[in-house]
GROMACS .gro file of C-alpha atoms in nm:
model
  354
    1MET     CA    1   2.357  10.897   9.097
    2ALA     CA    2   2.268  10.986   9.455
    3TRP     CA    3   1.973  11.214   9.517
    4ARG     CA    4   1.933  11.417   9.833
    5ARG     CA    5   1.645  11.635   9.943
    6VAL     CA    6   1.692  11.955  10.142
    7PHE     CA    7   1.401  12.128  10.317
    8VAL     CA    8   1.428  12.506  10.348
    9SER     CA    9   1.169  12.722  10.526
   10PHE     CA   10   1.147  13.100  10.500
   11ASP     CA   11   0.855  13.335  10.569
   12ASN     CA   12   0.699  13.497  10.260
   13LEU     CA   13   0.892  13.291  10.003
   14THR     CA   14   0.646  13.327   9.714
   15GLU     CA   15   0.655  13.178   9.366
   16PRO     CA   16   0.831  13.477   9.199
   17CYS     CA   17   1.109  13.443   9.457
   18CYS     CA   18   1.117  13.069   9.405
   19GLY     CA   19   1.152  13.115   9.030
   20LEU     CA   20   1.436  13.365   9.067
   21LEU     CA   21   1.616  13.139   9.315
   22ARG     CA   22   1.575  12.841   9.080
   23PHE     CA   23   1.720  13.044   8.791
   24GLN     CA   24   2.018  13.175   8.990
   25LEU     CA   25   2.108  12.846   9.155
   26SER     CA   26   2.095  12.658   8.825
   27ALA     CA   27   2.341  12.904   8.672
   28ILE     CA   28   2.581  12.877   8.966
   29LEU     CA   29   2.560  12.496   8.983
   30ARG     CA   30   2.636  12.468   8.612
   31ARG     CA   31   2.955  12.667   8.671
   32LYS     CA   32   3.054  12.453   8.971
   33SER     CA   33   2.991  12.106   8.833
   34THR     CA   34   2.834  11.943   8.530
   35ASN     CA   35   2.711  11.655   8.752
   36ILE     CA   36   2.472  11.860   8.962
   37ARG     CA   37   2.112  11.918   8.862
   38LEU     CA   38   1.856  12.124   9.049
   39SER     CA   39   1.481  12.121   9.102
   40LEU     CA   40   1.321  12.383   9.324
   41THR     CA   41   0.942  12.414   9.347
   42PRO     CA   42   0.679  12.526   9.597
   43LYS     CA   43   0.530  12.243   9.803
   44THR     CA   44   0.196  12.424   9.808
   45PRO     CA   45   0.040  12.707   9.598
   46SER     CA   46   0.213  13.036   9.521
   47TYR     CA   47   0.127  13.191   9.855
   48SER     CA   48   0.294  12.904  10.046
   49TYR     CA   49   0.588  12.934  10.285
   50PHE     CA   50   0.763  12.597  10.243
   51HIS     CA   51   0.982  12.491   9.954
   52TRP     CA   52   1.197  12.189   9.879
   53MET     CA   53   1.509  12.139   9.673
   54LYS     CA   54   1.630  11.817   9.512
   55ILE     CA   55   1.996  11.802   9.405
   56ASN     CA   56   2.156  11.530   9.193
   57MET     CA   57   2.488  11.499   9.373
   58GLY     CA   58   2.680  11.305   9.109
   59SER     CA   59   3.042  11.290   9.226
   60THR     CA   60   3.015  11.597   9.448
   61SER     CA   61   3.191  11.559   9.782
   62SER     CA   62   3.010  11.602  10.116
   63GLY     CA   63   3.193  11.934  10.155
   64GLY     CA   64   3.055  12.050   9.823
   65PHE     CA   65   2.709  11.940   9.931
   66MET     CA   66   2.728  12.152  10.248
   67GLU     CA   67   2.851  12.446  10.042
   68ILE     CA   68   2.542  12.414   9.821
   69ILE     CA   69   2.311  12.407  10.127
   70VAL     CA   70   2.468  12.728  10.258
   71LEU     CA   71   2.436  12.879   9.911
   72VAL     CA   72   2.066  12.791   9.903
   73ILE     CA   73   2.004  12.957  10.240
   74ILE     CA   74   2.197  13.275  10.153
   75LEU     CA   75   2.041  13.311   9.809
   76THR     CA   76   1.692  13.236   9.941
   77ALA     CA   77   1.718  13.511  10.201
   78THR     CA   78   1.871  13.756   9.951
   79THR     CA   79   1.617  13.673   9.681
   80THR     CA   80   1.323  13.706   9.920
   81ALA     CA   81   1.440  14.047  10.041
   82THR     CA   82   1.507  14.168   9.686
   83MET     CA   83   1.172  14.049   9.554
   84GLU     CA   84   0.975  14.186   9.850
   85ALA     CA   85   1.136  14.527   9.800
   86ALA     CA   86   1.058  14.518   9.427
   87GLN     CA   87   0.688  14.445   9.462
   88ALA     CA   88   0.544  14.779   9.575
   89LYS     CA   89   0.596  15.119   9.418
   90ALA     CA   90   0.883  15.318   9.572
   91LEU     CA   91   0.801  15.478   9.910
   92CYS     CA   92   0.467  15.293   9.921
   93GLN     CA   93   0.333  15.048  10.177
   94SER     CA   94   0.410  14.693  10.059
   95GLN     CA   95   0.223  14.503  10.331
   96CYS     CA   96  -0.121  14.527  10.493
   97GLY     CA   97  -0.149  14.274  10.771
   98ASN     CA   98  -0.082  13.934  10.610
   99LEU     CA   99  -0.127  14.062  10.255
  100SER     CA  100   0.162  14.163  10.028
  101VAL     CA  101   0.043  14.456   9.814
  102PRO     CA  102   0.235  14.467   9.483
  103TYR     CA  103   0.196  14.743   9.224
  104PRO     CA  104  -0.036  14.805   9.030
  105PHE     CA  105  -0.221  14.768   9.362
  106GLY     CA  106  -0.160  15.012   9.644
  107THR     CA  107  -0.303  15.136   9.972
  108GLU     CA  108  -0.285  15.514   9.923
  109ASP     CA  109  -0.294  15.785   9.655
  110GLY     CA  110   0.003  15.772   9.422
  111CYS     CA  111   0.069  15.405   9.502
  112PHE     CA  112  -0.185  15.231   9.275
  113MET     CA  113  -0.227  15.246   8.897
  114ASP     CA  114  -0.592  15.355   8.914
  115THR     CA  115  -0.885  15.324   9.155
  116GLN     CA  116  -0.955  14.968   9.037
  117PHE     CA  117  -0.636  14.866   9.220
  118PHE     CA  118  -0.696  15.049   9.547
  119ILE     CA  119  -0.661  14.830   9.859
  120LYS     CA  120  -0.796  14.987  10.177
  121CYS     CA  121  -0.580  14.891  10.474
  122ASP     CA  122  -0.792  14.891  10.789
  123GLU     CA  123  -0.541  14.947  11.068
  124SER     CA  124  -0.807  14.978  11.339
  125VAL     CA  125  -0.785  14.599  11.386
  126GLU     CA  126  -0.488  14.377  11.468
  127PRO     CA  127  -0.350  14.250  11.241
  128PRO     CA  128  -0.455  14.515  10.985
  129LYS     CA  129  -0.715  14.395  10.737
  130ALA     CA  130  -0.690  14.446  10.359
  131LEU     CA  131  -1.021  14.540  10.194
  132LEU     CA  132  -1.114  14.566   9.827
  133GLN     CA  133  -1.142  14.937   9.750
  134ASN     CA  134  -1.393  15.092   9.995
  135SER     CA  135  -1.593  14.773  10.048
  136THR     CA  136  -1.600  14.528  10.339
  137ILE     CA  137  -1.461  14.247  10.119
  138ASP     CA  138  -1.144  14.089  10.263
  139VAL     CA  139  -0.852  14.046  10.020
  140LEU     CA  140  -0.646  13.736  10.099
  141HIS     CA  141  -0.395  13.722   9.812
  142ILE     CA  142  -0.290  13.912   9.499
  143ASP     CA  143  -0.140  13.704   9.217
  144LEU     CA  144   0.051  13.916   8.963
  145ASP     CA  145   0.129  13.630   8.723
  146ALA     CA  146  -0.223  13.489   8.704
  147GLY     CA  147  -0.405  13.823   8.731
  148GLU     CA  148  -0.614  13.703   9.025
  149LEU     CA  149  -0.746  13.830   9.356
  150ARG     CA  150  -0.842  13.584   9.628
  151ILE     CA  151  -1.116  13.733   9.845
  152LEU     CA  152  -1.363  13.631  10.114
  153ASN     CA  153  -1.736  13.679  10.064
  154TRP     CA  154  -2.049  13.592  10.258
  155ALA     CA  155  -2.271  13.288  10.222
  156GLY     CA  156  -2.644  13.347  10.186
  157SER     CA  157  -2.890  13.170  10.419
  158ASP     CA  158  -3.261  13.091  10.430
  159CYS     CA  159  -3.367  12.945  10.768
  160TYR     CA  160  -3.696  12.813  10.909
  161ASN     CA  161  -3.856  12.703  11.236
  162SER     CA  162  -4.185  12.533  11.317
  163SER     CA  163  -4.369  12.862  11.263
  164GLY     CA  164  -4.221  12.926  10.919
  165SER     CA  165  -3.941  13.151  10.794
  166SER     CA  166  -3.720  13.279  11.077
  167PHE     CA  167  -3.403  13.415  10.917
  168ARG     CA  168  -3.297  13.515  10.566
  169PHE     CA  169  -2.965  13.661  10.456
  170SER     CA  170  -2.904  13.740  10.090
  171THR     CA  171  -2.555  13.758   9.941
  172TRP     CA  172  -2.443  13.955   9.637
  173LEU     CA  173  -2.132  14.103   9.480
  174ARG     CA  174  -2.074  14.396   9.246
  175SER     CA  175  -1.713  14.353   9.142
  176GLY     CA  176  -1.678  14.662   8.922
  177LEU     CA  177  -1.402  14.595   8.669
  178TYR     CA  178  -1.317  14.247   8.802
  179ASN     CA  179  -1.448  13.932   8.638
  180ILE     CA  180  -1.578  13.658   8.865
  181SER     CA  181  -1.360  13.366   8.758
  182SER     CA  182  -1.559  13.111   8.563
  183THR     CA  183  -1.279  12.853   8.579
  184LYS     CA  184  -1.189  12.879   8.949
  185ASN     CA  185  -1.531  12.926   9.121
  186LYS     CA  186  -1.855  12.731   9.165
  187LEU     CA  187  -2.200  12.825   9.285
  188THR     CA  188  -2.262  12.585   9.574
  189ALA     CA  189  -2.588  12.530   9.764
  190ILE     CA  190  -2.649  12.303  10.063
  191GLY     CA  191  -2.978  12.184  10.207
  192CYS     CA  192  -3.239  11.909  10.178
  193ASP     CA  193  -3.525  12.133  10.063
  194THR     CA  194  -3.329  12.384   9.863
  195TYR     CA  195  -3.310  12.552   9.529
  196ALA     CA  196  -3.063  12.832   9.459
  197PHE     CA  197  -3.048  13.082   9.174
  198ILE     CA  198  -2.759  13.309   9.081
  199THR     CA  199  -2.826  13.602   8.850
  200GLY     CA  200  -2.637  13.905   8.721
  201SER     CA  201  -2.637  14.176   8.457
  202ILE     CA  202  -2.290  14.339   8.461
  203GLY     CA  203  -2.062  14.198   8.193
  204GLN     CA  204  -2.353  13.998   8.059
  205ASP     CA  205  -2.706  13.900   8.160
  206TYR     CA  206  -2.724  13.550   8.302
  207ALA     CA  207  -2.917  13.320   8.534
  208THR     CA  208  -2.835  12.970   8.651
  209GLY     CA  209  -2.878  12.758   8.962
  210CYS     CA  210  -2.908  12.416   9.116
  211LEU     CA  211  -3.145  12.200   9.323
  212SER     CA  212  -3.067  11.994   9.635
  213LEU     CA  213  -3.311  11.752   9.801
  214CYS     CA  214  -3.300  11.468  10.055
  215ASP     CA  215  -3.542  11.293  10.293
  216GLU     CA  216  -3.310  11.162  10.561
  217ILE     CA  217  -2.968  11.257  10.693
  218SER     CA  218  -2.861  10.901  10.607
  219ASP     CA  219  -2.915  10.981  10.237
  220VAL     CA  220  -2.634  11.237  10.241
  221ILE     CA  221  -2.280  11.150  10.127
  222ASN     CA  222  -1.997  11.356  10.276
  223GLY     CA  223  -1.784  11.522  10.011
  224SER     CA  224  -2.047  11.487   9.737
  225CYS     CA  225  -2.232  11.781   9.577
  226SER     CA  226  -2.440  11.586   9.325
  227GLY     CA  227  -2.784  11.710   9.437
  228ILE     CA  228  -2.845  11.516   9.759
  229GLY     CA  229  -2.779  11.764  10.037
  230CYS     CA  230  -2.543  11.969   9.821
  231CYS     CA  231  -2.541  12.087   9.460
  232GLN     CA  232  -2.316  12.298   9.238
  233ALA     CA  233  -2.337  12.501   8.916
  234SER     CA  234  -2.075  12.668   8.698
  235ILE     CA  235  -2.030  13.045   8.679
  236PRO     CA  236  -2.070  13.185   8.324
  237ARG     CA  237  -1.771  13.349   8.157
  238GLY     CA  238  -1.727  13.726   8.165
  239VAL     CA  239  -1.966  13.817   8.448
  240ARG     CA  240  -1.890  14.090   8.701
  241ASP     CA  241  -2.173  14.066   8.950
  242TYR     CA  242  -2.406  13.820   9.113
  243GLU     CA  243  -2.701  13.795   9.345
  244ILE     CA  244  -2.797  13.464   9.503
  245SER     CA  245  -3.159  13.379   9.581
  246LEU     CA  246  -3.263  13.084   9.796
  247ALA     CA  247  -3.603  12.917   9.823
  248SER     CA  248  -3.766  12.606   9.967
  249TYR     CA  249  -4.052  12.384   9.850
  250TYR     CA  250  -4.189  12.299  10.197
  251ASN     CA  251  -4.021  12.556  10.425
  252HIS     CA  252  -3.794  12.273  10.542
  253ALA     CA  253  -4.090  12.128  10.737
  254ARG     CA  254  -4.011  11.772  10.628
  255VAL     CA  255  -3.642  11.796  10.725
  256LEU     CA  256  -3.657  12.051  11.007
  257SER     CA  257  -3.513  11.815  11.268
  258PHE     CA  258  -3.174  11.796  11.094
  259ASN     CA  259  -3.183  12.073  10.830
  260PRO     CA  260  -3.350  12.402  10.927
  261CYS     CA  261  -3.152  12.617  10.677
  262SER     CA  262  -3.051  12.639  10.314
  263HIS     CA  263  -2.718  12.805  10.229
  264ALA     CA  264  -2.560  12.915   9.901
  265PHE     CA  265  -2.233  13.084   9.805
  266VAL     CA  266  -1.977  13.131   9.532
  267VAL     CA  267  -1.659  12.953   9.639
  268GLU     CA  268  -1.317  12.880   9.495
  269GLU     CA  269  -1.319  12.530   9.353
  270GLY     CA  270  -1.154  12.285   9.591
  271GLU     CA  271  -1.189  12.514   9.893
  272TYR     CA  272  -1.520  12.378  10.020
  273GLU     CA  273  -1.586  12.015  10.115
  274PHE     CA  274  -1.944  11.929  10.194
  275SER     CA  275  -2.024  11.756  10.524
  276ALA     CA  276  -2.359  11.635  10.657
  277SER     CA  277  -2.290  11.841  10.970
  278HIS     CA  278  -2.326  12.159  10.759
  279LEU     CA  279  -2.697  12.086  10.716
  280ASN     CA  280  -2.754  12.195  11.075
  281ASN     CA  281  -2.541  12.511  11.044
  282SER     CA  282  -2.715  12.846  11.098
  283GLY     CA  283  -2.478  13.005  10.844
  284GLU     CA  284  -2.422  13.324  11.042
  285ASP     CA  285  -2.079  13.483  10.986
  286TRP     CA  286  -1.995  13.222  10.720
  287LYS     CA  287  -1.739  13.351  10.469
  288LEU     CA  288  -1.567  13.152  10.196
  289PRO     CA  289  -1.282  13.225   9.950
  290MET     CA  290  -1.343  13.302   9.584
  291ILE     CA  291  -1.136  13.424   9.288
  292LEU     CA  292  -1.171  13.747   9.091
  293ASP     CA  293  -0.982  13.800   8.764
  294TRP     CA  294  -0.822  14.137   8.698
  295THR     CA  295  -0.656  14.289   8.392
  296ILE     CA  296  -0.509  14.620   8.281
  297GLY     CA  297  -0.772  14.825   8.096
  298ASP     CA  298  -0.988  14.677   7.823
  299GLN     CA  299  -0.748  14.690   7.527
  300SER     CA  300  -0.563  14.404   7.362
  301CYS     CA  301  -0.183  14.391   7.380
  302SER     CA  302  -0.142  14.521   7.025
  303GLU     CA  303  -0.378  14.813   7.092
  304ALA     CA  304  -0.215  14.902   7.425
  305LYS     CA  305   0.137  14.906   7.277
  306LYS     CA  306   0.038  15.188   7.042
  307ASP     CA  307   0.047  15.433   7.336
  308PRO     CA  308   0.380  15.394   7.520
  309GLU     CA  309   0.278  15.646   7.786
  310THR     CA  310  -0.013  15.437   7.911
  311TYR     CA  311   0.121  15.090   7.824
  312ALA     CA  312   0.167  14.915   8.160
  313CYS     CA  313   0.430  14.652   8.073
  314LYS     CA  314   0.780  14.782   8.151
  315GLU     CA  315   1.131  14.669   8.052
  316ASN     CA  316   1.206  14.298   7.995
  317THR     CA  317   0.837  14.199   7.994
  318ILE     CA  318   0.587  14.006   7.785
  319CYS     CA  319   0.228  14.117   7.728
  320ARG     CA  320  -0.042  13.851   7.730
  321GLU     CA  321  -0.419  13.846   7.696
  322PRO     CA  322  -0.616  13.638   7.948
  323GLU     CA  323  -0.889  13.398   7.842
  324ASN     CA  324  -1.145  13.524   8.093
  325GLY     CA  325  -1.222  13.883   7.993
  326ASN     CA  326  -1.084  14.186   7.811
  327GLY     CA  327  -0.763  14.378   7.880
  328TYR     CA  328  -0.410  14.248   7.916
  329LEU     CA  329  -0.154  14.132   8.175
  330CYS     CA  330   0.222  14.174   8.196
  331LYS     CA  331   0.480  13.908   8.277
  332CYS     CA  332   0.856  13.918   8.316
  333GLY     CA  333   1.034  13.770   8.014
  334ASP     CA  334   1.236  13.449   8.018
  335GLY     CA  335   1.536  13.481   8.247
  336PHE     CA  336   1.383  13.767   8.445
  337GLN     CA  337   1.182  13.779   8.768
  338GLY     CA  338   1.007  14.054   8.960
  339ASN     CA  339   0.724  14.298   8.908
  340PRO     CA  340   0.655  14.364   8.537
  341TYR     CA  341   0.447  14.677   8.615
  342LEU     CA  342   0.735  14.868   8.775
  343SER     CA  343   1.014  15.040   8.585
  344ASN     CA  344   1.318  14.807   8.607
  345GLY     CA  345   1.095  14.571   8.806
  346CYS     CA  346   1.196  14.262   8.608
  347GLN     CA  347   1.552  14.181   8.709
  348GLY     CA  348   1.780  13.923   8.552
  349ASN     CA  349   2.041  13.692   8.700
  350GLU     CA  350   2.351  13.909   8.663
  351SER     CA  351   2.197  14.240   8.780
  352LEU     CA  352   2.074  14.089   9.104
  353PHE     CA  353   2.367  13.872   9.204
  354SER     CA  354   2.676  14.004   9.025
   0.00000   0.00000   0.00000
């Protein structure tokens, strides 16, 4: 068997589109030849732009191979356009700057399910900036399948000079109905005379933190957050707010030459890599990505199904209950792709490409 790899690049080819393309191509290839198998996956996470396809050619001729490549390109473009059009509610804005805004989210009245899902599109800047409700929090990505929002939030700082404290910036978040993901985020603090606390009371009362110390810059190991220059702590499950407090034992006097500031932030796991150079960072205008979990309401699937008028999952969908918090999420059933929160939003193979 001869394997060939084809690289295809299209703007805004997201995982739902990739899944629909995989489903459709597999069906067509089965009809054309029993010797052809297909694998189509994103090279990077669901908000990536580049995909690859691996085809088992079997006894397929070179002409048949070229036909398949053309088929991939045509179907990819068609699938992308179809899926993009299906994401937002009819007659509603589907894009704000670089962010795709799928229903139940929306940018104006009548376009979102309820105020929890309002995205403010600030068009006074170029490109337009998507903000969470009426806050100043940047929204980077909305994941319908996982029930996640990727946002940017500030780092907190506590800085000193030879005279004592010179600059302090506290960071906090009140997420309303969103849970701060306990599985995708970490409290991270950096500094050589640093202890950081994170506390909250919405969802549940909690307090946790970590301690970071070092005497010399040579003690620090790049990439390590084990307590020497950088430390981390887990976020408890089911919390909806936080406030980070920073403090120092000696006002950084013993490490002032290379570490005048402590910093702390909640960050998406894997999105921050510690470097010794960060110890000399002032921390101003420092934003990092983090993940919020969202759901529909606070009912279980069985409870929500009792009221068809308010039940959010439409035709050809599956209801599921997330591990991190109350409420439920909708997903297109097997053999269907699209937006499960829109009427006829989950489309199957034959209806899209017949």
